[in-house]
PDB file of C-alpha atoms in Angstrom:
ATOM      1  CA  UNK A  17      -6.647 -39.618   0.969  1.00 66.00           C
ATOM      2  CA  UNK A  18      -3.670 -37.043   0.717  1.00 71.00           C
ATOM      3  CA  UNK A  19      -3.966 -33.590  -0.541  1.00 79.00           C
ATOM      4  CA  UNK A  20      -2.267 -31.823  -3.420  1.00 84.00           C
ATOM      5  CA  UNK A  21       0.032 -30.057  -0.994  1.00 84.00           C
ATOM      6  CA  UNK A  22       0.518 -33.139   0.979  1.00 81.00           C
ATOM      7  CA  UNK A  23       1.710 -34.603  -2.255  1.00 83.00           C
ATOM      8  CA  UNK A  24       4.078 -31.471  -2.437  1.00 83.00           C
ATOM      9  CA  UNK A  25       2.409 -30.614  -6.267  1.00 88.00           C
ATOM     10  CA  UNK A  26       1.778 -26.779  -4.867  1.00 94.00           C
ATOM     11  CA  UNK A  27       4.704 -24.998  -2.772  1.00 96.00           C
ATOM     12  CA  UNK A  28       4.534 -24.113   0.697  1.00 97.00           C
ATOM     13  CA  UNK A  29       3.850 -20.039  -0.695  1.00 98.00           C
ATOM     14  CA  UNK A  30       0.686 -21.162  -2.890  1.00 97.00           C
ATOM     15  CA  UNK A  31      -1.162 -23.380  -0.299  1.00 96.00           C
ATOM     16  CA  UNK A  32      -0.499 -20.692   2.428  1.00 97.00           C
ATOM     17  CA  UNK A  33      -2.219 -18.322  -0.087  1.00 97.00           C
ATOM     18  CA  UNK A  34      -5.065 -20.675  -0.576  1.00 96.00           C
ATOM     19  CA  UNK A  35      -5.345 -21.149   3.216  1.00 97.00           C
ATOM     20  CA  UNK A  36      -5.588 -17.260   3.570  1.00 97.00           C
ATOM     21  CA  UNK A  37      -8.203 -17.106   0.991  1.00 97.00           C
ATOM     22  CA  UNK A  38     -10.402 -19.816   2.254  1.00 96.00           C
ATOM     23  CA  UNK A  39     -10.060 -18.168   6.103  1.00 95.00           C
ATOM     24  CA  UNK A  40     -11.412 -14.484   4.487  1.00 93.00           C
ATOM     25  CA  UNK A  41      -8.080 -12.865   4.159  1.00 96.00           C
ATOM     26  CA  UNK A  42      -7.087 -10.256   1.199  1.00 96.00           C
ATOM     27  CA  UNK A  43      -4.610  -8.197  -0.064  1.00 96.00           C
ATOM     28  CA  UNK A  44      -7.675  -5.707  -0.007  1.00 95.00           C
ATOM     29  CA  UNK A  45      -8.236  -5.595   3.394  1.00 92.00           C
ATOM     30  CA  UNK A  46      -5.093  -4.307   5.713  1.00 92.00           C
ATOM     31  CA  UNK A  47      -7.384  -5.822   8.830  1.00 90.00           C
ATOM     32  CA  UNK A  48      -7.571  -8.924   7.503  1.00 93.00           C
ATOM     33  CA  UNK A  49      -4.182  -8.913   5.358  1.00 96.00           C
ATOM     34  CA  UNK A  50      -2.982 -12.183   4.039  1.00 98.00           C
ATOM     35  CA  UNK A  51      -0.651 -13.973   7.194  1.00 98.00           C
ATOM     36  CA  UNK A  52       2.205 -15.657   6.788  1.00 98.00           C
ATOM     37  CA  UNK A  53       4.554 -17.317   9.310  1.00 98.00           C
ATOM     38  CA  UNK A  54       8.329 -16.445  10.488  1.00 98.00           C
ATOM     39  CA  UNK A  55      10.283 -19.198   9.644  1.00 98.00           C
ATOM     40  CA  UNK A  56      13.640 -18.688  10.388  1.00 98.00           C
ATOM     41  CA  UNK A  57      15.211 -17.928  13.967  1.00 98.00           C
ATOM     42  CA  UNK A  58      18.444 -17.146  12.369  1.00 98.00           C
ATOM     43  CA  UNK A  59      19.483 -14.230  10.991  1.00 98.00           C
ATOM     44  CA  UNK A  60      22.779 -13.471  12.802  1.00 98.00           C
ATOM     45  CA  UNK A  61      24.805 -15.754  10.527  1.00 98.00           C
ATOM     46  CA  UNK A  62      27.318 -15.417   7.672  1.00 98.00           C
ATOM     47  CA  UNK A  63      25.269 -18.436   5.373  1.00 98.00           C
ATOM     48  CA  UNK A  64      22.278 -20.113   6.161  1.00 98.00           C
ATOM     49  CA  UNK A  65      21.703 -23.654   6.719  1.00 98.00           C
ATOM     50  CA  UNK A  66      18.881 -24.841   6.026  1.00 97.00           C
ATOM     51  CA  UNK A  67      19.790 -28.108   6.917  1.00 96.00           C
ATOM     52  CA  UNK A  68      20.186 -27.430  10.378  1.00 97.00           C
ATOM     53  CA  UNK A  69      16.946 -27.558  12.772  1.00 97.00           C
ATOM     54  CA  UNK A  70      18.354 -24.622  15.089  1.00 97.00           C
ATOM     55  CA  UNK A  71      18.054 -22.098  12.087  1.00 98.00           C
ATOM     56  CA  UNK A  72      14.364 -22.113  11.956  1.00 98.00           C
ATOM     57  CA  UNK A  73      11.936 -20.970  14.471  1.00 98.00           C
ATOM     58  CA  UNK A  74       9.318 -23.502  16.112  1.00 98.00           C
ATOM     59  CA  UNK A  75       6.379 -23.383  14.252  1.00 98.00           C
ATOM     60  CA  UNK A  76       4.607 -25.622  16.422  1.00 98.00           C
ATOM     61  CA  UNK A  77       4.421 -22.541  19.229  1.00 98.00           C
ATOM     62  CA  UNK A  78       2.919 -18.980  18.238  1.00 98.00           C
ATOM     63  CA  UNK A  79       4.618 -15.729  18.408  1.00 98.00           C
ATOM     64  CA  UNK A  80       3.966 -15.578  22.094  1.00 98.00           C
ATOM     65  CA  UNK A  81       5.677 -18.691  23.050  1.00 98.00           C
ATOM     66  CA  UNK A  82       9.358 -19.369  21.529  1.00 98.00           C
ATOM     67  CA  UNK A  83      11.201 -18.764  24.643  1.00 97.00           C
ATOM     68  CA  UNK A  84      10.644 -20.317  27.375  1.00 97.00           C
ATOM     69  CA  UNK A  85      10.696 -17.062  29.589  1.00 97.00           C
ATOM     70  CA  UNK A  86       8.266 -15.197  27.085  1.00 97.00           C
ATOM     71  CA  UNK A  87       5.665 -18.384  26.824  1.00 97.00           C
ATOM     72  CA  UNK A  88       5.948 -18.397  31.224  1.00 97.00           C
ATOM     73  CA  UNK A  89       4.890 -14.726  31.270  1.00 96.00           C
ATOM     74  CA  UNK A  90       1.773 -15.111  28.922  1.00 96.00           C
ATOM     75  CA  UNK A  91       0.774 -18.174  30.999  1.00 95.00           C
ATOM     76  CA  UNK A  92       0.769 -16.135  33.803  1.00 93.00           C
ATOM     77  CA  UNK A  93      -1.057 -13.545  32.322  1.00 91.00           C
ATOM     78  CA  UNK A  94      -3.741 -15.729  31.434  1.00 92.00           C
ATOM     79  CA  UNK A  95      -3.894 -17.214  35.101  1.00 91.00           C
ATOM     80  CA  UNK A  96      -4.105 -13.586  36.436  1.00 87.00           C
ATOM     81  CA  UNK A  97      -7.022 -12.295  34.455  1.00 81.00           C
ATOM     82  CA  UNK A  98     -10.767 -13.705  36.055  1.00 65.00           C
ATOM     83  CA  UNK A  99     -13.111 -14.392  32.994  1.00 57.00           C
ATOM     84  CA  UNK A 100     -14.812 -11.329  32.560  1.00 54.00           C
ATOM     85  CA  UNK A 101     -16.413  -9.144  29.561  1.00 52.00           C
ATOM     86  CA  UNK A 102     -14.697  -6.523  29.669  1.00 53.00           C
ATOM     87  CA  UNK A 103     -11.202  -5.160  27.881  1.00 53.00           C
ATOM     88  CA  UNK A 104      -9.357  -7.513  30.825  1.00 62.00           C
ATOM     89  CA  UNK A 105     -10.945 -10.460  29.404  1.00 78.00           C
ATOM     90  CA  UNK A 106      -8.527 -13.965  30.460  1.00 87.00           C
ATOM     91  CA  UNK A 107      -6.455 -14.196  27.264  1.00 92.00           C
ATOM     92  CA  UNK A 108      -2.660 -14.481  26.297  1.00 95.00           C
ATOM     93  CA  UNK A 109      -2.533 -11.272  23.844  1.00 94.00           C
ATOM     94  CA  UNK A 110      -3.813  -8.522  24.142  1.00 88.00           C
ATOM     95  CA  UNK A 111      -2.184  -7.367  20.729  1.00 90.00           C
ATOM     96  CA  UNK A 112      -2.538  -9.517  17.542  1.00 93.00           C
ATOM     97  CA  UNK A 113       0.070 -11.209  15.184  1.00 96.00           C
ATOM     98  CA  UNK A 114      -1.785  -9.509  12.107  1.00 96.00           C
ATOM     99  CA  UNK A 115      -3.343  -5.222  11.837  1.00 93.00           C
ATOM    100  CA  UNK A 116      -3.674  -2.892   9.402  1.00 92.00           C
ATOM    101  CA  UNK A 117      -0.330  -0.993  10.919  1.00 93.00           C
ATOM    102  CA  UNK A 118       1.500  -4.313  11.253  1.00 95.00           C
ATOM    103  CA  UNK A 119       1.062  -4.393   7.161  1.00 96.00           C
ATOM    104  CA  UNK A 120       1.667  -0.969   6.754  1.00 95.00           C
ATOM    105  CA  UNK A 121       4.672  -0.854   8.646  1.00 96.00           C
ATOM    106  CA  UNK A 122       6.090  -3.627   6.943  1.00 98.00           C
ATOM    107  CA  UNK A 123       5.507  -1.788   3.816  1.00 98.00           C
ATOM    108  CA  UNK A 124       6.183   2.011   4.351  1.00 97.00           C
ATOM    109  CA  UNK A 125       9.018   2.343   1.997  1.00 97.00           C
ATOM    110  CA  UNK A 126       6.000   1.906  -0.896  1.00 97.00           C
ATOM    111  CA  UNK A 127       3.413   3.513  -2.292  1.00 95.00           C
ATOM    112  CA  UNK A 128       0.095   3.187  -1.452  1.00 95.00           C
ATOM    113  CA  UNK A 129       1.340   2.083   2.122  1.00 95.00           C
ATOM    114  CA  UNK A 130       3.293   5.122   2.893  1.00 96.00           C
ATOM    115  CA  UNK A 131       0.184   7.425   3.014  1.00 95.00           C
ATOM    116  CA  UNK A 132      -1.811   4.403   4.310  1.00 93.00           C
ATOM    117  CA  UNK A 133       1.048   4.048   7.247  1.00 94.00           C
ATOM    118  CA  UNK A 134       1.116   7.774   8.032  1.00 94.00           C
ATOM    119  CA  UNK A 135      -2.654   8.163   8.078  1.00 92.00           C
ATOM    120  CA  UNK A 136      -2.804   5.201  10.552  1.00 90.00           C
ATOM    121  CA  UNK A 137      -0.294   6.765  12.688  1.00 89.00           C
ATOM    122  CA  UNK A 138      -2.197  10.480  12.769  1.00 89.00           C
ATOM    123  CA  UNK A 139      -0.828  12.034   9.955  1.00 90.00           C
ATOM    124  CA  UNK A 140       3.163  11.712  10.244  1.00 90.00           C
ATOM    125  CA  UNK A 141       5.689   8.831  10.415  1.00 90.00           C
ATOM    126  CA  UNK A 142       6.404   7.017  13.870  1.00 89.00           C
ATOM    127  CA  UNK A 143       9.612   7.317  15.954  1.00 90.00           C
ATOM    128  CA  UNK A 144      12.466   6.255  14.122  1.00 91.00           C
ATOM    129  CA  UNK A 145      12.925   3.443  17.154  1.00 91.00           C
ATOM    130  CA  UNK A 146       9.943   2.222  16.589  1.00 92.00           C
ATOM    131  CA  UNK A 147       9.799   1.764  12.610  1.00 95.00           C
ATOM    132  CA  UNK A 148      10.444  -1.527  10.435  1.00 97.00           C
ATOM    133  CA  UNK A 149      14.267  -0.923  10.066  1.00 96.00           C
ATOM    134  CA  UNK A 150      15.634  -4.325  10.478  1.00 97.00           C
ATOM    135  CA  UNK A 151      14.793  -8.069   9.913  1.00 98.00           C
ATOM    136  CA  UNK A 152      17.170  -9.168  12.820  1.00 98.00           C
ATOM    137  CA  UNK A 153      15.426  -6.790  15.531  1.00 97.00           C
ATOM    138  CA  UNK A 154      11.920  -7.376  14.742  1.00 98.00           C
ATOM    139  CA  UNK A 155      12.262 -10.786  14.805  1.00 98.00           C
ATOM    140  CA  UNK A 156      13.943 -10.676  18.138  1.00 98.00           C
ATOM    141  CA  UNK A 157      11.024  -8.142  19.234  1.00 98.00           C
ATOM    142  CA  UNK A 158       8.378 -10.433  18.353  1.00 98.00           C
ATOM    143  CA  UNK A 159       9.603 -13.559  19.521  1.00 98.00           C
ATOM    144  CA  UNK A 160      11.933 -12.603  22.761  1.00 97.00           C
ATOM    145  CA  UNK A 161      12.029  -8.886  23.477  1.00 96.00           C
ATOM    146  CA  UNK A 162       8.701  -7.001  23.586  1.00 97.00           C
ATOM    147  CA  UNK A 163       5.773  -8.039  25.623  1.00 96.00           C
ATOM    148  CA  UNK A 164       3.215  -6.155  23.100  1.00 94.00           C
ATOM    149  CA  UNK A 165       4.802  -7.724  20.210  1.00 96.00           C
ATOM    150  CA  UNK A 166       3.253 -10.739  18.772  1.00 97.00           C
ATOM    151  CA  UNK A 167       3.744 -10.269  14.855  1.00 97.00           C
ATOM    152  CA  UNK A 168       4.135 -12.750  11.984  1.00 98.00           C
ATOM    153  CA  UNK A 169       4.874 -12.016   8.610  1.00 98.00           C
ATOM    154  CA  UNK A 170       3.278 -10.912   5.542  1.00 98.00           C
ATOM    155  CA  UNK A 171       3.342 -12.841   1.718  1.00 98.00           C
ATOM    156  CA  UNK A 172       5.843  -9.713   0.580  1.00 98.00           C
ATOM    157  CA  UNK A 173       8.687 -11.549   2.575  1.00 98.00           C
ATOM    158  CA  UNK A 174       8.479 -14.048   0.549  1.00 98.00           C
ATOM    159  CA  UNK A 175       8.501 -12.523  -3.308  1.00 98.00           C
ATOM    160  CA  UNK A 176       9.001  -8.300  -3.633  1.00 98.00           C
ATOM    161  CA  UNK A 177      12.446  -7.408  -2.491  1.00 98.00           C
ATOM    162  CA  UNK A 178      11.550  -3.655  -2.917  1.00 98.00           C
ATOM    163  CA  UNK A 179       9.450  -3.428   0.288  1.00 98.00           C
ATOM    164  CA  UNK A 180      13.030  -3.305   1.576  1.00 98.00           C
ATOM    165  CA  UNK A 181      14.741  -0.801   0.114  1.00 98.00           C
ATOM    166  CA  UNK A 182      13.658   3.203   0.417  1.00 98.00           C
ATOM    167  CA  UNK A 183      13.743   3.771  -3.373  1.00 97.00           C
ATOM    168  CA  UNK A 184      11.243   6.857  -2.910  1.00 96.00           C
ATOM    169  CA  UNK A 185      14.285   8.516  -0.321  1.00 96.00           C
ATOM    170  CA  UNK A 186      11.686   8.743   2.254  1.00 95.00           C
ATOM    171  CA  UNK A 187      12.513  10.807   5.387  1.00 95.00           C
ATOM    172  CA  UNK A 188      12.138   8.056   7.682  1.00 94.00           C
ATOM    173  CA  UNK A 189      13.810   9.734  10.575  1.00 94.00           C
ATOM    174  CA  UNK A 190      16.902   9.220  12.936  1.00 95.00           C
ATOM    175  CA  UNK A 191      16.934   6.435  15.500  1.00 94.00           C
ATOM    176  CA  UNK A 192      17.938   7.313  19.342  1.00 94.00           C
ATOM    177  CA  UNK A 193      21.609   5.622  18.899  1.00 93.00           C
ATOM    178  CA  UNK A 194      21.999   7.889  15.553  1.00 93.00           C
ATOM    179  CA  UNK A 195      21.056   5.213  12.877  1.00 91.00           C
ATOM    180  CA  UNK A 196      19.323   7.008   9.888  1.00 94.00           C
ATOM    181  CA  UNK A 197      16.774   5.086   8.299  1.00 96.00           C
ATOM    182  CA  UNK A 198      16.858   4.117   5.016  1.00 96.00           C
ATOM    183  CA  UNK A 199      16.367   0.804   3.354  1.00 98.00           C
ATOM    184  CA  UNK A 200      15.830  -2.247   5.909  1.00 98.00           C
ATOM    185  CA  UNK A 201      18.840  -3.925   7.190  1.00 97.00           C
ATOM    186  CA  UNK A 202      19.335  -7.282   6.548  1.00 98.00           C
ATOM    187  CA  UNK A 203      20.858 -10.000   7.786  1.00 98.00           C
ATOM    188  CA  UNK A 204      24.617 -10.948   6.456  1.00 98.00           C
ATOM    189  CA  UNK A 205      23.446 -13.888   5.174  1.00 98.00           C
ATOM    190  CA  UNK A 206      22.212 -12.301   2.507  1.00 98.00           C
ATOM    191  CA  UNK A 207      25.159  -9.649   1.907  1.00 98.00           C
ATOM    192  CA  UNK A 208      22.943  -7.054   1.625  1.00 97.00           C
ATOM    193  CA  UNK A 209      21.289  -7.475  -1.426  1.00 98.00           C
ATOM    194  CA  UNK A 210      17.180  -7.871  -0.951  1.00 98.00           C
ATOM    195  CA  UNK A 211      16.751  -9.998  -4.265  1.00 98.00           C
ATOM    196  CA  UNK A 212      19.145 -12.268  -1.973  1.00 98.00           C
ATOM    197  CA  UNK A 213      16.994 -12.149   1.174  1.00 98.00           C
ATOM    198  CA  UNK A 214      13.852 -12.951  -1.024  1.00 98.00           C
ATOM    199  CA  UNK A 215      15.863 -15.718  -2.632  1.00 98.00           C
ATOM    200  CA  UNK A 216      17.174 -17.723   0.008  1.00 98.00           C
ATOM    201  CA  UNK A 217      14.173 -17.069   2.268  1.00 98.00           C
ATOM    202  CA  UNK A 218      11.678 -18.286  -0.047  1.00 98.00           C
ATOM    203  CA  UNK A 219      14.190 -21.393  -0.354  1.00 98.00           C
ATOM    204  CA  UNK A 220      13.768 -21.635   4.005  1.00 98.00           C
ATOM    205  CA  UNK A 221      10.004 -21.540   3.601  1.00 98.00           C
ATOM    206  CA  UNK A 222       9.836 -23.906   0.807  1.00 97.00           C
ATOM    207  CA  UNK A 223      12.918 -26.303   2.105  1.00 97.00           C
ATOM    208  CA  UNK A 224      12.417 -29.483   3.732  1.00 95.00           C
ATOM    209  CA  UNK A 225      11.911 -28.804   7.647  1.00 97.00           C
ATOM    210  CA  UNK A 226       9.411 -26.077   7.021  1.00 97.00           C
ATOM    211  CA  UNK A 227       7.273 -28.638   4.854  1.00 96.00           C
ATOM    212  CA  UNK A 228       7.198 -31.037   7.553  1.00 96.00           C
ATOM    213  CA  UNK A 229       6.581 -28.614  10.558  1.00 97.00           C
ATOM    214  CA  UNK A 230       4.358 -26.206   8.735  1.00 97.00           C
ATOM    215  CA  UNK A 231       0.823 -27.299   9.959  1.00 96.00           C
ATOM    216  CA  UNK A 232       1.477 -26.884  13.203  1.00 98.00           C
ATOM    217  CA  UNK A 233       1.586 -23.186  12.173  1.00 98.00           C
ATOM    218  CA  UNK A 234      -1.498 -23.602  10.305  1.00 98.00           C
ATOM    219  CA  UNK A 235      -3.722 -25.377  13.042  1.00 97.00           C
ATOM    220  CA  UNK A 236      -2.055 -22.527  15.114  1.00 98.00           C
ATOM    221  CA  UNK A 237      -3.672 -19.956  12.832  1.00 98.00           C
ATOM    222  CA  UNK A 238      -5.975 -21.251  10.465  1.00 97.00           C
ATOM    223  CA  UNK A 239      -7.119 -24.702  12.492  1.00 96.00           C
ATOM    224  CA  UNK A 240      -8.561 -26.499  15.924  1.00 95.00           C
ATOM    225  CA  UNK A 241      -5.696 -24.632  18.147  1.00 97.00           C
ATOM    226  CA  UNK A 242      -6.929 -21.345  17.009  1.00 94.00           C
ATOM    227  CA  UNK A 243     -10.316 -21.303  20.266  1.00 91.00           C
ATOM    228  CA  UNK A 244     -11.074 -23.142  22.837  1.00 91.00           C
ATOM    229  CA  UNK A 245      -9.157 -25.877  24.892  1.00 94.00           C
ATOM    230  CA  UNK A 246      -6.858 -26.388  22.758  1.00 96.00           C
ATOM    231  CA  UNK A 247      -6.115 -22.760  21.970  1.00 96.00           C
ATOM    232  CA  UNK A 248      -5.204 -22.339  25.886  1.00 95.00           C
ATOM    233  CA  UNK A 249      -2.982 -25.205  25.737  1.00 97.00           C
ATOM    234  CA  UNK A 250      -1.122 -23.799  22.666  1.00 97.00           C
ATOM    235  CA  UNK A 251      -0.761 -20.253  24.755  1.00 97.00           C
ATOM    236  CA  UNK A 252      -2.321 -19.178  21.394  1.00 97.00           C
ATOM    237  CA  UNK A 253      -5.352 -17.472  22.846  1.00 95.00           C
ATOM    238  CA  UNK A 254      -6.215 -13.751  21.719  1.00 93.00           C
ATOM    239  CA  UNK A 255      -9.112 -10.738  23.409  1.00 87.00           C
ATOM    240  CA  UNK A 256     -12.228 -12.126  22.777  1.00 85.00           C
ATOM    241  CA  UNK A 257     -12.272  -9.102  20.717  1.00 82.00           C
ATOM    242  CA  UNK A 258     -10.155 -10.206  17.707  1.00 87.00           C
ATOM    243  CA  UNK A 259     -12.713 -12.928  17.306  1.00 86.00           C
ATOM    244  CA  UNK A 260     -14.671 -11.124  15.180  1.00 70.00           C
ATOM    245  CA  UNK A 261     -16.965 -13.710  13.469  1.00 63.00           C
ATOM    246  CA  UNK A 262     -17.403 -15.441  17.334  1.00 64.00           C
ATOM    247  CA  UNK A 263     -18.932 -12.019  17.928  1.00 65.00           C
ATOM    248  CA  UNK A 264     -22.406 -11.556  17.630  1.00 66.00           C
ATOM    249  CA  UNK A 265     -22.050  -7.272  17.095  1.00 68.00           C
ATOM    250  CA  UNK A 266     -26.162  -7.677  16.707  1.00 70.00           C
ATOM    251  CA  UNK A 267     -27.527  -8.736  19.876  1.00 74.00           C
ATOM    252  CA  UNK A 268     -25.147  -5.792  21.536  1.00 76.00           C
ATOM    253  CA  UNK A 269     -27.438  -3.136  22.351  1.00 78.00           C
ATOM    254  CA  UNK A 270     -25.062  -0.137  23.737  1.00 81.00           C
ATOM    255  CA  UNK A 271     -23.312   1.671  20.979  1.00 82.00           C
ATOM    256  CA  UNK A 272     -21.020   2.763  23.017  1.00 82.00           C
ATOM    257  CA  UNK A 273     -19.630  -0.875  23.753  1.00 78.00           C
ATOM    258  CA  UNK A 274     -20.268  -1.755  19.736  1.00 77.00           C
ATOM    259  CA  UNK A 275     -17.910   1.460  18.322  1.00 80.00           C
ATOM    260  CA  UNK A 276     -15.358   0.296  21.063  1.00 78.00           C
ATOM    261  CA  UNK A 277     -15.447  -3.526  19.747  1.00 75.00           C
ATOM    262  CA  UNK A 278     -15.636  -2.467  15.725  1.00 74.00           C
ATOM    263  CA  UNK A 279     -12.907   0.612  16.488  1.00 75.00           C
ATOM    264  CA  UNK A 280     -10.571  -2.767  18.445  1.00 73.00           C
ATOM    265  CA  UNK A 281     -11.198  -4.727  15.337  1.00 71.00           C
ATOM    266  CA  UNK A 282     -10.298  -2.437  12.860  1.00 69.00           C
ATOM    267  CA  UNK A 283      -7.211  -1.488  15.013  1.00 71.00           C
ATOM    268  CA  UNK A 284      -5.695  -4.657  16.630  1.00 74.00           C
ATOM    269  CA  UNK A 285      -6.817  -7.075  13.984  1.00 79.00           C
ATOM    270  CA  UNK A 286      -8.857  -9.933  13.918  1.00 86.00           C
ATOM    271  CA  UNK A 287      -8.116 -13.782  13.744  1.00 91.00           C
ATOM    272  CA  UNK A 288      -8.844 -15.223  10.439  1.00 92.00           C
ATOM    273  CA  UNK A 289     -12.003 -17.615   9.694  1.00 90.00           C
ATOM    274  CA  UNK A 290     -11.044 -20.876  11.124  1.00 90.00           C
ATOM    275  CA  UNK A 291     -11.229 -23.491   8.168  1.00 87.00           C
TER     276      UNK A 291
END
């Protein structure tokens, strides 16, 4: 028996909403936001190819593990940490690929997320170095560059071009190397123009090699490589923390330990129901 989206009669976009829905995420919860995968490793070139296998990134690997350097480091992480637990519990990440500031970061140059992002961050905007500025570098610091950084995408990437552009004329600060930030910089494939990004990147994630590599992703987030065994051999294995509905908050007697656990949760994330 195949499936409507095995059939290809609902896009890529629509069954990962459906997925999302099923596993308990929603666009009105920032903890558990609606997930969505990168799915391009290229966005250094003049025109995209989506015809070529070397423009995308491997879906079949999380966040943690699309260079080989990067997936050897969070192996031996994992081999370092004795099962314990505590906050050193034997895991790959100690930070998740989906929070409340991961979402709100993505979406600071709009209202309601501005005053969401600023209250998350105590009141003010983060260093310029360290805000969503450009598609090219946070890809590169979430799949090469930055240890702590683990982070997919959200649905926006796919449909609302003005999540990229500061219409408000927010004062989003000055980086270290004297970059003023404004709207996000994109990459030259798409000449500038966000309507273009949303365009041809909704055209990657519905194209032909993301259809046939895509559940890979979704056993990755959504499926049997999410826990367990198989999780460890995926390097796709979170703080037993971020399992929130593996978590029995109940039978935890010290409130201390149960406000540290809920405050984790409602910081880091949480992975979504498995389904």
């Amino acid at each position: 028996v195949s499936f409507p989206w095995q059939r290809r009669e609902i896009s890529n976009f629509d069954y990962l909403i459906y997925l999302n829905t099923l596993a308990g995420r929603s666009y009105n919860d920032y903890m558990q936001y609606p997930v969505f995968p990168w799915v391009l490793a290229d966005y250094h070139s003049e025109t995209l190819n989506l015809t070529n296998p070397h423009t995308f990134r491997d879906l079949s690997k999380p966040m943690g593990a699309q260079t080989v350097e990067r997936k050897r480091k969070f192996i031996q992480r994992y081999n370092e940490v004795e099962k314990s637990e505590d906050l050193s519990a034997q895991c790959h990440y100690c930070t998740h690929y989906s929070s409340a500031i991961i979402v709100a970061s993505y979406l600071v140059r709009m209202e309601p997320f501005t005053q969401t992002f600023c209250s998350l961050q105590g009141g003010s905007f983060d260093v310029a170095d360290r805000m969503f500025h450009s598609v090219k570098s946070t890809w590169e610091s979430a799949s090469r560059d930055n240890m702590s950084d683990v982070r997919e995408l959200i649905p926006e990437f796919f449909y609302l071009p003005e999540f990229l552009t500061n219409a408000n004329h927010f004062e989003l600060g000055c980086m270290q190397d004297g970059t003023v930030l404004g709207d996000v910089q994109l990459p030259p494939w798409a000449d500038g123009d966000p309507h273009k990004f949303i365009l041809l990147h909704r055209q990657a994630l519905e194209c032909e090699y993301v259809s046939a590599h895509l559940h890979h992703w979704i056993d990755l987030i959504f499926g049997h490589k999410q826990h367990g065994s198989a999780a460890v051999d995926a390097v796709n294995t979170y703080h037993p923390y971020f399992y929130g509905d593996k978590m029995d908050l109940n039978n935890i007697k010290d409130p201390l330990i149960k406000n540290t656990i809920l405050g984790f949760i409602s910081n880091f994330g949480q992975i979504p129901k498995q389904v």
